[in-house]
Amino acid sequence: MDKELFVERAVVDSILSYAQMLHPRESILLLRGTVDKHKLLINDTQLPPFATHGKSFSAFPLHSLPIDFSVMGVAHSHPSGALRPSATDLNKFYGRIMIITAYPYQSESNLAVFDRQGSPLKYKII
Ligand SMILES: [Zn+2]
């Protein structure tokens, strides 16, 4: 990605604590933010409008999300502990970035950001 990527601390905390709360089920959150020529900022999370707890990311109907240009991507958890996207995750990629948090969801070392190709992206927590 050709932009600097920033994620607010509160967003990281919400993703980790929501994943802990739903474990061993998968958690899914929409990532909201702003984008300009030089940077992408994630500053809010939102429950998907038709979230069913326990539905896995791969079974989630992302295609039926309303078009909302403040949604920059989706965060979901991997109760298995794998900190990388699966082939299905990449097929279901929605938005500009994907955040995955892996069990035990304790800190940002259990969280990673990926692009559409599944390559890890550098980001700064602000
Ligand atoms: Zn996944």
mmCIF file of C-alpha atoms and ligand atoms in Angstrom:
data_model
loop_
_atom_site.group_PDB
_atom_site.id
_atom_site.type_symbol
_atom_site.label_atom_id
_atom_site.label_comp_id
_atom_site.label_asym_id
_atom_site.label_seq_id
_atom_site.Cartn_x
_atom_site.Cartn_y
_atom_site.Cartn_z
ATOM 1 C CA MET A 1 0.000 0.000 0.000
ATOM 2 C CA ASP A 2 1.291 3.451 -0.902
ATOM 3 C CA LYS A 3 -0.031 5.174 2.229
ATOM 4 C CA GLU A 4 1.092 5.414 5.827
ATOM 5 C CA LEU A 5 -1.206 3.392 8.037
ATOM 6 C CA PHE A 6 -2.304 4.532 11.503
ATOM 7 C CA VAL A 7 -4.533 2.701 13.961
ATOM 8 C CA GLU A 8 -5.841 4.390 17.082
ATOM 9 C CA ARG A 9 -4.985 2.693 20.378
ATOM 10 C CA ALA A 10 -8.695 2.487 21.285
ATOM 11 C CA VAL A 11 -9.335 0.495 18.097
ATOM 12 C CA VAL A 12 -6.585 -2.012 18.944
ATOM 13 C CA ASP A 13 -8.014 -2.360 22.455
ATOM 14 C CA SER A 14 -11.570 -2.927 21.186
ATOM 15 C CA ILE A 15 -10.470 -5.586 18.698
ATOM 16 C CA LEU A 16 -8.490 -7.453 21.383
ATOM 17 C CA SER A 17 -11.143 -7.249 24.083
ATOM 18 C CA TYR A 18 -14.009 -8.179 21.737
ATOM 19 C CA ALA A 19 -12.036 -11.214 20.544
ATOM 20 C CA GLN A 20 -11.411 -12.248 24.173
ATOM 21 C CA MET A 21 -15.099 -11.865 24.946
ATOM 22 C CA LEU A 22 -16.288 -14.066 22.053
ATOM 23 C CA HIS A 23 -13.537 -16.697 22.262
ATOM 24 C CA PRO A 24 -13.654 -19.562 21.269
ATOM 25 C CA ARG A 25 -16.036 -18.168 18.649
ATOM 26 C CA GLU A 26 -14.751 -15.777 15.992
ATOM 27 C CA SER A 27 -15.332 -12.075 16.389
ATOM 28 C CA ILE A 28 -15.938 -9.723 13.481
ATOM 29 C CA LEU A 29 -15.777 -5.920 13.560
ATOM 30 C CA LEU A 30 -15.952 -3.361 10.792
ATOM 31 C CA LEU A 31 -13.073 -0.879 10.723
ATOM 32 C CA ARG A 32 -13.972 2.740 10.111
ATOM 33 C CA GLY A 33 -11.700 5.623 9.386
ATOM 34 C CA THR A 34 -10.489 8.188 6.947
ATOM 35 C CA VAL A 35 -8.196 8.090 3.980
ATOM 36 C CA ASP A 36 -6.382 10.703 1.944
ATOM 37 C CA LYS A 37 -3.531 10.681 -0.533
ATOM 38 C CA HIS A 38 -0.869 10.038 2.083
ATOM 39 C CA LYS A 39 -2.436 8.224 4.987
ATOM 40 C CA LEU A 40 -5.087 5.795 6.101
ATOM 41 C CA LEU A 41 -6.345 6.179 9.663
ATOM 42 C CA ILE A 42 -8.512 3.631 11.464
ATOM 43 C CA ASN A 43 -10.278 5.411 14.308
ATOM 44 C CA ASP A 44 -13.452 3.444 15.036
ATOM 45 C CA THR A 45 -14.937 -0.026 15.068
ATOM 46 C CA GLN A 46 -18.506 -1.060 14.483
ATOM 47 C CA LEU A 47 -20.455 -4.264 14.848
ATOM 48 C CA PRO A 48 -21.585 -5.471 11.444
ATOM 49 C CA PRO A 49 -25.281 -4.574 11.076
ATOM 50 C CA PHE A 50 -26.441 -8.192 10.845
ATOM 51 C CA ALA A 51 -23.851 -9.771 13.119
ATOM 52 C CA THR A 52 -24.651 -13.206 14.437
ATOM 53 C CA HIS A 53 -22.224 -14.090 17.175
ATOM 54 C CA GLY A 54 -20.409 -17.273 16.510
ATOM 55 C CA LYS A 55 -20.792 -17.051 12.765
ATOM 56 C CA SER A 56 -17.296 -17.427 11.386
ATOM 57 C CA PHE A 57 -15.746 -14.803 9.167
ATOM 58 C CA SER A 58 -15.778 -17.207 6.232
ATOM 59 C CA ALA A 59 -19.548 -17.600 6.590
ATOM 60 C CA PHE A 60 -20.177 -13.885 6.923
ATOM 61 C CA PRO A 61 -22.235 -12.193 4.168
ATOM 62 C CA LEU A 62 -19.913 -9.253 3.487
ATOM 63 C CA HIS A 63 -21.396 -8.796 0.028
ATOM 64 C CA SER A 64 -24.614 -7.618 1.630
ATOM 65 C CA LEU A 65 -22.992 -4.791 3.577
ATOM 66 C CA PRO A 66 -24.349 -1.380 2.681
ATOM 67 C CA ILE A 67 -21.928 0.739 0.675
ATOM 68 C CA ASP A 68 -20.266 2.956 3.238
ATOM 69 C CA PHE A 69 -17.089 4.745 2.287
ATOM 70 C CA SER A 70 -15.976 5.149 5.887
ATOM 71 C CA VAL A 71 -15.588 1.370 6.192
ATOM 72 C CA MET A 72 -11.903 0.707 5.517
ATOM 73 C CA GLY A 73 -11.937 -3.013 6.142
ATOM 74 C CA VAL A 74 -12.806 -5.781 8.553
ATOM 75 C CA ALA A 75 -11.127 -7.166 11.665
ATOM 76 C CA HIS A 76 -11.714 -10.747 12.757
ATOM 77 C CA SER A 77 -10.233 -13.175 15.228
ATOM 78 C CA HIS A 78 -8.504 -16.510 14.789
ATOM 79 C CA PRO A 79 -9.259 -18.658 17.837
ATOM 80 C CA SER A 80 -6.764 -21.186 16.402
ATOM 81 C CA GLY A 81 -3.918 -18.755 17.099
ATOM 82 C CA ALA A 82 -2.807 -18.464 13.454
ATOM 83 C CA LEU A 83 -1.739 -14.889 12.810
ATOM 84 C CA ARG A 84 -2.156 -14.931 9.041
ATOM 85 C CA PRO A 85 -5.066 -14.823 6.618
ATOM 86 C CA SER A 86 -6.473 -18.061 5.217
ATOM 87 C CA ALA A 87 -7.213 -18.464 1.512
ATOM 88 C CA THR A 88 -10.883 -17.927 2.339
ATOM 89 C CA ASP A 89 -10.051 -14.697 4.189
ATOM 90 C CA LEU A 90 -8.359 -13.353 1.066
ATOM 91 C CA ASN A 91 -11.314 -14.372 -1.094
ATOM 92 C CA LYS A 92 -13.615 -12.521 1.299
ATOM 93 C CA PHE A 93 -11.400 -9.426 1.522
ATOM 94 C CA TYR A 94 -13.534 -6.321 1.952
ATOM 95 C CA GLY A 95 -12.263 -2.740 1.851
ATOM 96 C CA ARG A 96 -8.628 -1.654 1.902
ATOM 97 C CA ILE A 97 -7.112 -3.562 4.820
ATOM 98 C CA MET A 98 -7.765 -6.664 6.904
ATOM 99 C CA ILE A 99 -6.883 -6.952 10.588
ATOM 100 C CA ILE A 100 -6.491 -10.364 12.168
ATOM 101 C CA THR A 101 -6.070 -10.965 15.858
ATOM 102 C CA ALA A 102 -4.956 -14.397 16.993
ATOM 103 C CA TYR A 103 -5.512 -16.162 20.309
ATOM 104 C CA PRO A 104 -4.637 -15.189 23.112
ATOM 105 C CA TYR A 105 -5.446 -11.597 21.963
ATOM 106 C CA GLN A 106 -3.285 -10.054 24.704
ATOM 107 C CA SER A 107 -1.493 -7.237 22.926
ATOM 108 C CA GLU A 108 -0.648 -5.852 19.516
ATOM 109 C CA SER A 109 1.841 -8.693 19.095
ATOM 110 C CA ASN A 110 -1.286 -10.855 18.631
ATOM 111 C CA LEU A 111 -2.605 -8.546 15.923
ATOM 112 C CA ALA A 112 -1.541 -7.956 12.331
ATOM 113 C CA VAL A 113 -2.726 -5.904 9.367
ATOM 114 C CA PHE A 114 -2.790 -7.313 5.834
ATOM 115 C CA ASP A 115 -3.402 -6.040 2.340
ATOM 116 C CA ARG A 116 -5.535 -7.697 -0.320
ATOM 117 C CA GLN A 117 -2.656 -9.975 -1.325
ATOM 118 C CA GLY A 118 -2.219 -11.194 2.250
ATOM 119 C CA SER A 119 1.057 -9.351 2.776
ATOM 120 C CA PRO A 120 1.590 -7.870 6.251
ATOM 121 C CA LEU A 121 1.440 -4.061 6.395
ATOM 122 C CA LYS A 122 3.467 -1.833 8.693
ATOM 123 C CA TYR A 123 1.286 0.373 10.859
ATOM 124 C CA LYS A 124 1.635 2.803 13.722
ATOM 125 C CA ILE A 125 -0.532 2.824 16.799
ATOM 126 C CA ILE A 126 -1.423 6.372 17.820
HETATM 127 ZN ZN ZN B 1 -9.717 -15.711 9.135
#
